[in-house]
Coordinates of C-alpha atoms in Angstrom, one line a residue:
X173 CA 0.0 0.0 0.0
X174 CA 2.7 2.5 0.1
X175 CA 3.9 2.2 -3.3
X176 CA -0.3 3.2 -4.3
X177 CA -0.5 7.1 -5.3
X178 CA -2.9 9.0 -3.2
X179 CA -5.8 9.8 -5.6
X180 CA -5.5 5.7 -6.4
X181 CA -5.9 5.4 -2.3
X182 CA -8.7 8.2 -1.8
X183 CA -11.0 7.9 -5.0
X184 CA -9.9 5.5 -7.4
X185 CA -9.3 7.2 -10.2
X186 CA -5.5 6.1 -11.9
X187 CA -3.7 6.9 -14.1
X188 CA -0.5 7.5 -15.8
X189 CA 1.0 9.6 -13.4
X190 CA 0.0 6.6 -10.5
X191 CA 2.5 4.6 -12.0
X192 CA 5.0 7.7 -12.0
X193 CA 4.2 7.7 -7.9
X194 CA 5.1 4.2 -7.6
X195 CA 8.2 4.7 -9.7
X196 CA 9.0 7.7 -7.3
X197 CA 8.8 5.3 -4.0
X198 CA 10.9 2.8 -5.9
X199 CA 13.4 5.5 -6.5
X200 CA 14.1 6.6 -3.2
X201 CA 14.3 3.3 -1.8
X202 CA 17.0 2.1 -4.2
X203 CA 19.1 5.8 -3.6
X204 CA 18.4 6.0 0.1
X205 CA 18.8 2.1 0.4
X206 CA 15.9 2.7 3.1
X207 CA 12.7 0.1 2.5
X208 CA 9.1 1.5 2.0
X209 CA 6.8 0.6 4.8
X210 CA 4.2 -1.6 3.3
X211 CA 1.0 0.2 4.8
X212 CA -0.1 3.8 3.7
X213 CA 0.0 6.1 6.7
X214 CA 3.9 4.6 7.3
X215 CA 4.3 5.0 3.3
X216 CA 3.9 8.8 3.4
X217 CA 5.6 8.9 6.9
X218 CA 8.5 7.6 4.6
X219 CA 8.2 9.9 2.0
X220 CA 8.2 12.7 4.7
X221 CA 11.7 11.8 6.4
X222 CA 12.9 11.5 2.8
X223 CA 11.8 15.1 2.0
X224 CA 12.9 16.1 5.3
X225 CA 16.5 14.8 5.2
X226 CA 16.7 16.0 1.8
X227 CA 16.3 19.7 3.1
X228 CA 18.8 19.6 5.5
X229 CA 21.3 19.3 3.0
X230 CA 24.2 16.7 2.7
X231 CA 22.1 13.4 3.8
X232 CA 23.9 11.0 1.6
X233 CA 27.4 12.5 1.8
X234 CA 26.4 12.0 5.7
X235 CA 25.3 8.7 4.9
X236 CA 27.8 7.5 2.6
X237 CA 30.7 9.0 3.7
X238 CA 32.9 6.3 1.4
X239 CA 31.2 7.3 -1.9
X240 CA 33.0 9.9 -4.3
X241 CA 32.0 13.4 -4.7
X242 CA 30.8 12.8 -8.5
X243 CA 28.5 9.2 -7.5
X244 CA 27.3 11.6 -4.2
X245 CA 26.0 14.1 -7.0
X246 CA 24.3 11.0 -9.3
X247 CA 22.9 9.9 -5.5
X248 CA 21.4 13.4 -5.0
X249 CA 19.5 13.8 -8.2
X250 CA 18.1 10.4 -8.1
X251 CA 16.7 11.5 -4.8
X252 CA 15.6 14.6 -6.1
X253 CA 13.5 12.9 -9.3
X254 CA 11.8 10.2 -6.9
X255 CA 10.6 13.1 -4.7
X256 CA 9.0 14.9 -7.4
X257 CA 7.3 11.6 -8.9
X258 CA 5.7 11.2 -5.1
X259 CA 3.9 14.9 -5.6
X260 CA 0.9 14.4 -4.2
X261 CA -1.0 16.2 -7.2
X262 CA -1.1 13.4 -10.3
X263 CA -0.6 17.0 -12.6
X264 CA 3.0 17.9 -10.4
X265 CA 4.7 14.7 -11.5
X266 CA 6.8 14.3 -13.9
X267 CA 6.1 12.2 -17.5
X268 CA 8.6 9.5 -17.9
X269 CA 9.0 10.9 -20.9
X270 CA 10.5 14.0 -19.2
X271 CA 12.3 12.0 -16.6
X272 CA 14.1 10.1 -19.5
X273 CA 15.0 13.6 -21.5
X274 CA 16.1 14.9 -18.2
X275 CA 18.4 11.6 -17.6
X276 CA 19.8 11.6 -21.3
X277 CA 21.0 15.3 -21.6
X278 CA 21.3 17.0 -17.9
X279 CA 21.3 14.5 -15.0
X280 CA 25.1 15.1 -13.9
X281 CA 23.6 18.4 -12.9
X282 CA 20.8 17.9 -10.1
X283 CA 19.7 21.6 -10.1
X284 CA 18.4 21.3 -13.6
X285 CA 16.0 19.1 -12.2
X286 CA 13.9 22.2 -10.2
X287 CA 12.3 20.5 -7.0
X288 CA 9.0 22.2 -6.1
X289 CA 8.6 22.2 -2.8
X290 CA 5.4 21.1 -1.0
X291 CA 3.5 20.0 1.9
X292 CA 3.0 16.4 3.1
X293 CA 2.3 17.3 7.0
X294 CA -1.4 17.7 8.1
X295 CA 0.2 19.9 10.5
X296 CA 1.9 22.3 8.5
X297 CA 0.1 25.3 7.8
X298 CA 1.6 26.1 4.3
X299 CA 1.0 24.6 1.4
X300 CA 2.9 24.8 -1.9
X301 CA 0.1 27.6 -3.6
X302 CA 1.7 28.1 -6.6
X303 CA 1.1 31.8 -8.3
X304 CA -1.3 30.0 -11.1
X305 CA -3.1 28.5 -8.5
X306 CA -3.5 31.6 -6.7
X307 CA -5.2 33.2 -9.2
X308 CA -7.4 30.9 -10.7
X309 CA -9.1 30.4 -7.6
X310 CA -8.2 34.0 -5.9
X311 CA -11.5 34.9 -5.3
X312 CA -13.0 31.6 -4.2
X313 CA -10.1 31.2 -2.0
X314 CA -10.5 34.7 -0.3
X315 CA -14.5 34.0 0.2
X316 CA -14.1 30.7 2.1
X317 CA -11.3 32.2 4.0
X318 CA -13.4 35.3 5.0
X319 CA -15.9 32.6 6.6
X320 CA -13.0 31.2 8.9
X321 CA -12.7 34.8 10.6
X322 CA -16.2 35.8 10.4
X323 CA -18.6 33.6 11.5
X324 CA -21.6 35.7 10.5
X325 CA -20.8 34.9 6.7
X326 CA -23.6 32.4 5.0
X327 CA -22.3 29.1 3.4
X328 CA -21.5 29.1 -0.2
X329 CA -21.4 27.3 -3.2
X330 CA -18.0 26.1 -3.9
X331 CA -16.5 24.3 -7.1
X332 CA -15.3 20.8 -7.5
X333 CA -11.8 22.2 -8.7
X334 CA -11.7 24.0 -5.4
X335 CA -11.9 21.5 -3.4
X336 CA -9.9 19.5 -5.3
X337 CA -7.1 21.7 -4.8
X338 CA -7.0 22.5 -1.2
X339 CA -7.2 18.9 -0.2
X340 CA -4.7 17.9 -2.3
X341 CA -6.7 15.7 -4.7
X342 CA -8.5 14.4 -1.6
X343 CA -5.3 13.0 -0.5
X344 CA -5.1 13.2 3.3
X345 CA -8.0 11.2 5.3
X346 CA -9.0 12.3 8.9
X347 CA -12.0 10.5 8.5
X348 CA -14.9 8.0 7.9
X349 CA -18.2 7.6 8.5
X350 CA -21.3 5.5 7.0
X351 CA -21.9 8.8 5.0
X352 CA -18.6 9.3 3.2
X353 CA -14.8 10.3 4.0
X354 CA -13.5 13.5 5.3
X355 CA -10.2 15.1 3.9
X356 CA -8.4 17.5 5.4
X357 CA -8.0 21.0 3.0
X358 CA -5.6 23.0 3.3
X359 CA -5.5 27.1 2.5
X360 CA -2.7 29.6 2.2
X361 CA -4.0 30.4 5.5
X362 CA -6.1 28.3 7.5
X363 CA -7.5 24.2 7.4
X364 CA -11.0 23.3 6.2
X365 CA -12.4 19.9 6.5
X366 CA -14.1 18.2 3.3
X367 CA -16.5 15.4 3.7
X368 CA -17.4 13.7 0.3
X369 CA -20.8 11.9 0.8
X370 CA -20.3 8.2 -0.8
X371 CA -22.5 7.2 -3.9
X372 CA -22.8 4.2 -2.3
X373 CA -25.6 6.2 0.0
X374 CA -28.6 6.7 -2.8
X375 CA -27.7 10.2 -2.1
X376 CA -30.7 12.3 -3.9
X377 CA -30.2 16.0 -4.4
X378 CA -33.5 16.6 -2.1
X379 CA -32.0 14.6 0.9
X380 CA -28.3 16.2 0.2
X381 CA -30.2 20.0 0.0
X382 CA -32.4 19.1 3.0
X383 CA -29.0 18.1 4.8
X384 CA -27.6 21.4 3.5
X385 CA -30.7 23.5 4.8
X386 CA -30.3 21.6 8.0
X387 CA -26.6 23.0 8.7
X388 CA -27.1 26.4 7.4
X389 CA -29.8 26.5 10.4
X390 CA -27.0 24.8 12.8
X391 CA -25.0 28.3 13.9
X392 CA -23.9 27.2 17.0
X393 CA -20.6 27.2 19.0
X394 CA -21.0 23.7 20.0
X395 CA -22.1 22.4 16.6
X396 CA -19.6 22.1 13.5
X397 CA -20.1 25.0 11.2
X398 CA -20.9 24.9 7.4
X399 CA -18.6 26.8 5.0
X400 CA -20.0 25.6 1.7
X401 CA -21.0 22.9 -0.5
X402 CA -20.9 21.9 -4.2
X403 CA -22.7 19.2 -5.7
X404 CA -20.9 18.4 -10.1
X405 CA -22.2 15.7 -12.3
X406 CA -18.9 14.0 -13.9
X407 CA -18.6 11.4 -16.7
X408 CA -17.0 8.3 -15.3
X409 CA -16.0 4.8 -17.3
X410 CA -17.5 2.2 -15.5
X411 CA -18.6 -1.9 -16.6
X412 CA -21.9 -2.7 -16.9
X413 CA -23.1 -6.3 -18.6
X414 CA -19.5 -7.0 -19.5
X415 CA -19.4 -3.8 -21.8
X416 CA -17.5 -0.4 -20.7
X417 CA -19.8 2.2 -20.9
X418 CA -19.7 5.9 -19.7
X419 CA -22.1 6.6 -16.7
X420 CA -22.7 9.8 -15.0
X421 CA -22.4 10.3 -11.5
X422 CA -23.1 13.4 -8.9
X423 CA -20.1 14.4 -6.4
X424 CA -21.5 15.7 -3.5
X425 CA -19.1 17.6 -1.4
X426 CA -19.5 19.8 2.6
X427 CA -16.5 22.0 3.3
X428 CA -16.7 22.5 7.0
X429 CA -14.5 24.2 9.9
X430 CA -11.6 22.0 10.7
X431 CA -11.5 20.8 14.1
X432 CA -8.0 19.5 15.2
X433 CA -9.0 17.1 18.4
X434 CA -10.4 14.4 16.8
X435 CA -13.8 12.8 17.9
X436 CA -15.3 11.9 21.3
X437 CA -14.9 8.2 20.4
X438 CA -11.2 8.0 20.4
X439 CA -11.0 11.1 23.0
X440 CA -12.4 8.2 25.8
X441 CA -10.8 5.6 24.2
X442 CA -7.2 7.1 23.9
X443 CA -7.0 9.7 26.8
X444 CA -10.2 10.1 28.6
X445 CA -8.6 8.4 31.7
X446 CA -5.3 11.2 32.1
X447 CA -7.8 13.7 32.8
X448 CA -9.6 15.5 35.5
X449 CA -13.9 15.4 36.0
X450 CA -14.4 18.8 35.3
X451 CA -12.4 18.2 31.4
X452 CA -14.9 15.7 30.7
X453 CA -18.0 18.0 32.9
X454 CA -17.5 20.6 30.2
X455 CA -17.8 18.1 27.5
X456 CA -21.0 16.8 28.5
X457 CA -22.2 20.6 29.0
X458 CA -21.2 21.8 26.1
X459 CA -22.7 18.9 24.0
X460 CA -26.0 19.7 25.9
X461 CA -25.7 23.4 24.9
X462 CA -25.2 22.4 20.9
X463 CA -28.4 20.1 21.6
X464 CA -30.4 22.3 23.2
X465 CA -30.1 24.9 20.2
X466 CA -30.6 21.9 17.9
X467 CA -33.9 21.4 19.4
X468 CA -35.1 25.3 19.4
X469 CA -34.0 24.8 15.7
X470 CA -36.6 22.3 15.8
X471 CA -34.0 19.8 14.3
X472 CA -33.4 16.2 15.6
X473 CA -30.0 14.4 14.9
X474 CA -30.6 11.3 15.2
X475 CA -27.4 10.4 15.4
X476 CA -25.4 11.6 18.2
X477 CA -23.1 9.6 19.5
X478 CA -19.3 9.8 20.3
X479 CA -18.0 9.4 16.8
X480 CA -20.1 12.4 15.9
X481 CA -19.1 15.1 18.5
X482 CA -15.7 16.9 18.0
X483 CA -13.3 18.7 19.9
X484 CA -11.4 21.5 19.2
X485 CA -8.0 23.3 20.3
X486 CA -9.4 24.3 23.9
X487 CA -11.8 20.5 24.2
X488 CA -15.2 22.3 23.5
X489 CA -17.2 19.4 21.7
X490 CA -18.7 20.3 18.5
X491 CA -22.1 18.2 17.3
X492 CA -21.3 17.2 13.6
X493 CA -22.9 14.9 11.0
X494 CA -26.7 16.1 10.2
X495 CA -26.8 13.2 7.5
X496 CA -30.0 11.3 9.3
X497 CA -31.4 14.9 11.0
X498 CA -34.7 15.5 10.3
X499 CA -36.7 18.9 11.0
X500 CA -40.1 18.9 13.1
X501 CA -42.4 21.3 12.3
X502 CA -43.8 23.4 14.9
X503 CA -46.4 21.9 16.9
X504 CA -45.3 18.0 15.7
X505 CA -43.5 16.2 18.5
X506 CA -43.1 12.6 17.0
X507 CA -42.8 11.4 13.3
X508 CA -42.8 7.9 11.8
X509 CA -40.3 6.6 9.6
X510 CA -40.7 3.3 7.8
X511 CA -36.8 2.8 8.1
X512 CA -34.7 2.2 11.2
X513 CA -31.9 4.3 11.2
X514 CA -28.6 5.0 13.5
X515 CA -25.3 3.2 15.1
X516 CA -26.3 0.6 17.1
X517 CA -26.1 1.6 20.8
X518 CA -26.9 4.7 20.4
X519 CA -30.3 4.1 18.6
X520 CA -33.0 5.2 21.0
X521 CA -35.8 1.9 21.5
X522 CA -38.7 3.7 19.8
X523 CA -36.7 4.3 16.5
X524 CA -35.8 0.6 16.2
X525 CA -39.6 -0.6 17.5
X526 CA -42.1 1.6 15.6
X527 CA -40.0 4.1 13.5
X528 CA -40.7 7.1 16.4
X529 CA -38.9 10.0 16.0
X530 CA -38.8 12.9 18.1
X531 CA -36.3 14.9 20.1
X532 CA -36.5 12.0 23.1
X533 CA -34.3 10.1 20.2
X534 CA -31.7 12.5 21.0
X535 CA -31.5 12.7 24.7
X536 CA -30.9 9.1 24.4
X537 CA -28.1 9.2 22.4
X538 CA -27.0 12.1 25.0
X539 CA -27.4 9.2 27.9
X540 CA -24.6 7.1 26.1
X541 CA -22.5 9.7 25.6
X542 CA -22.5 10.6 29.6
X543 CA -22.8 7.0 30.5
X544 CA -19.5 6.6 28.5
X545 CA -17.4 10.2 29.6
X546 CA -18.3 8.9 33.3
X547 CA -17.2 5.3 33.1
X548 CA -14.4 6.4 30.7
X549 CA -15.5 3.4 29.0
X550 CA -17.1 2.5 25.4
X551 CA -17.5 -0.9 25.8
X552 CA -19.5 -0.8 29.4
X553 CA -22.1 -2.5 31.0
X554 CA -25.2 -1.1 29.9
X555 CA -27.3 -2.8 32.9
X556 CA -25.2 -2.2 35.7
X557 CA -23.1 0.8 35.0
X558 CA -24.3 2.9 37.5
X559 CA -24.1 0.5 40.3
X560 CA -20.3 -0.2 40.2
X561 CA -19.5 3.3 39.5
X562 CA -17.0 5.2 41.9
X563 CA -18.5 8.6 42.0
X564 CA -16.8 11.8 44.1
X565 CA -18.1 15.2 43.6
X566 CA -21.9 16.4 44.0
X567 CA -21.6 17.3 40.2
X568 CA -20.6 13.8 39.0
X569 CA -23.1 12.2 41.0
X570 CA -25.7 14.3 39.6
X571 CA -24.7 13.3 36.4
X572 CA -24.9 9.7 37.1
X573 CA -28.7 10.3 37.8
X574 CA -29.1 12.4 34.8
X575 CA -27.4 9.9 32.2
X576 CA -29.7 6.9 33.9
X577 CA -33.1 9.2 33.4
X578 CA -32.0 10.0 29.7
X579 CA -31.9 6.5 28.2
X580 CA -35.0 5.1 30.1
X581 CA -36.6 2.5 27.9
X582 CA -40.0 4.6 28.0
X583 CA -39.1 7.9 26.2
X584 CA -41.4 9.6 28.2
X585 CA -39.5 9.5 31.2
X586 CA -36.5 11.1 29.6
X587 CA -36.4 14.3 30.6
X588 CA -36.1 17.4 27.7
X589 CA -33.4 19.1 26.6
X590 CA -34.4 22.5 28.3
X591 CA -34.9 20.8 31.5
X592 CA -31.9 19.0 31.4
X593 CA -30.2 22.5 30.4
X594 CA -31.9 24.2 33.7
X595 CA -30.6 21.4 36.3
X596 CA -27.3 21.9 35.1
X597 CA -27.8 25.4 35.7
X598 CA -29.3 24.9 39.1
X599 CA -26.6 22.5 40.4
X600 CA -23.8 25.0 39.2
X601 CA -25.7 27.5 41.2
X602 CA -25.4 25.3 44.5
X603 CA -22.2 24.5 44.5
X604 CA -20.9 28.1 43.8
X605 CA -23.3 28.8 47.0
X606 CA -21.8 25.7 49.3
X607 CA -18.1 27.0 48.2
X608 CA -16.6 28.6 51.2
X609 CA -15.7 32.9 50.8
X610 CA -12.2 33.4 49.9
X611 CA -10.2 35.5 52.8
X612 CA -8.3 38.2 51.6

């Protein structure tokens, strides 16, 4: 897997220029004498040291300190051909046709083979923006970096070359989800996530513009926020009966704030457990607070759960995924779907029974998520949880109570989101008052 070029790994699509990537890996491993790790995270983790050390100047006269001045130099450009053949843009790589000109006429000179430098690192915050780049998309490019300093900016329609560019033909994955993959985009200056919806989904335009109508409601600070969309049919070969034949599909695309933290789900299974109650009390408050707008939004998620809540740079969870929301309409409390939907676990009883939805779905998918941030746990005992708990503070205790009440079996014993909201309130309120004065 690390020999396969990115767009190859991320969409599918090869080409030429693949080959030229694998051609690239080969040649560094036969100049640096280093292998290629066979899986594709260590593969570009490869490719990274190899750009890295190449900077620095002098890695293999460091490395071969035996080998002649004039082999050194033949060493060097080798180096500096496979690098550019493992561009992560198919268009930035060389033709072997140019890679056998250059090696017939100027390869005892390495600086006649100009290296372009670019960005591998998910945490780098530039990226090779080339001055043709720059102004083909100068003004989409100062739009959807407007929205990441001014959150009062409405979500726009973006093109599919966009998008294409800042995430680097879709190359870097930060995630996956039963709705598609999200790539990580990078600007000159900032980092946008792009989640492509998969095909695979019976997206329709109506479900994809009701999912779109659904976020640009979703203005929230604990709820991930929408910077545009784009939607491009495309002509793709594809097999059909045994004959090739050209279909057309739809790319559906979200470009959303990029939040660095990763997701709940590997926050409690990774490092829940190094940190203090309150870290994880301010979780589960600020998720409530992104719910409770949700709900005055008269929009049910119907997913929550800990894959779908994100943290950013300070821990503030952010609600993300609207792919199964649904919007009541004023006065409605439950609908009926024909289809069960949801991640087992988090699916409230009613949806998988009868089909009920309402905002009681939610609160139960809320319960999980507190049953899990206090047991540190994703894999607990649903039954007896509570019982073999080790509780301290007033605050966590009252959580236990509240996480119990929100996935009762009967969802009208779960309490609302606004009541939930006021005895958080309440209890903050008490313990400020129980705190003893501070002498001066």
């Amino acid at each position: 897997r690390g020999y396969i070029a990115p767009e190859v790994m991320g969409t599918g699509e090869a080409t030429i220029r693949s080959n030229i990537y694998s051609l690239g890996v080969l040649i560094i491993e036969i100049a640096t004498g280093d292998r290629c790790p066979s899986d594709e995270s260590s593969g570009r983790s490869y490719i990274e040291n190899a750009l890295k050390s190449w900077k620095q100047g002098s890695y293999v006269a460091s490395k071969y300190p035996s080998l002649q001045a004039g082999f050194v130099q033949q060493v060097e450009c080798w180096i500096n051909i496979g690098l550019n053949c493992v561009e992560i843009l198919p268009e930035r790589r060389p033709t072997i046709g140019q890679i056998m000109h250059f090696l017939d006429t100027e390869s005892t000179n390495p600086e006649c083979y100009e290296y372009v430098e670019f960005s591998l690192s998910a945490g780098s915050s530039i990226t090779a923006w080339s001055s043709s780049e720059m102004g083909d998309h100068a003004n989409e490019l100062d739009a959807l970096e407007s929205m990441l300093c001014d959150a009062s900016v409405e979500p726009t329609k973006l093109s599919y070359t966009l998008l294409k560019l800042v995430t680097r033909n879709f190359y870097r994955l930060i995630g996956h989800g039963g709705f598609g993959a999200v790539y990580l985009g990078v600007l000159p200056k900032g980092k946008v996530a792009v989640k492509k919806l998969s095909i695979l989904q019976d997206l329709s335009n109506t479900a994809f513009m009701d999912e779109i109508l659904c976020l640009k409601k979703a203005r929230h600070s604990n709820v991930v926020r929408l910077l545009g969309y784009c939607a491009v049919a495309e002509g793709q070969l594809m097999e059909a009966n045994g004959t090739h034949v050209m279909a057309e599909r739809t790319e559906m695309l979200l470009c959303f704030e990029y939040v660095p933290n990763g997701d709940l789900q590997n926050y409690i299974k990774e490092e829940c457990r190094g940190h203090e109650w309150q870290v994880r009390y301010q979780i589960i408050k600020g998720i409530c607070h992104g719910l409770h707008y949700l709900h005055k939004q008269r929009i049910s998620h119907l997913d929550l759960k800990p894959g779908n809540v994100l943290l950013d740079a300070n821990m503030e969870p952010k609600i993300t995924d609207f792919g199964l929301s649904r919007f009541l309409a004023e006065g409605k409390s439950i609908i009926v779907t024909k289809q069960a939907f949801g991640t087992r676990g988090s699916i409230a009883p009613e949806l998988i029974n009868s089909g009920e939805i309402s905002f009681k779905s939610d609160i139960y998918g809320l319960g999980v998520i507190i049953t899990k941030l206090l047991t540190r746990d994703n894999n607990y005992d649903f039954d007896n949880w509570h019982k073999s708990l080790e509780v301290g503070c007033s605050q966590e205790k009252m959580c236990v109570e509240l996480a119990r009440r929100c996935v009762e079996y009967d969802q009208h014993k779960r309490p609302t989101i606004d009541e939930i909201i006021r005895e958080l309130n309440e209890m903050e309120n008490t313990i400020q008052e129980e705190e003893p004065p501070i002498i001066q």
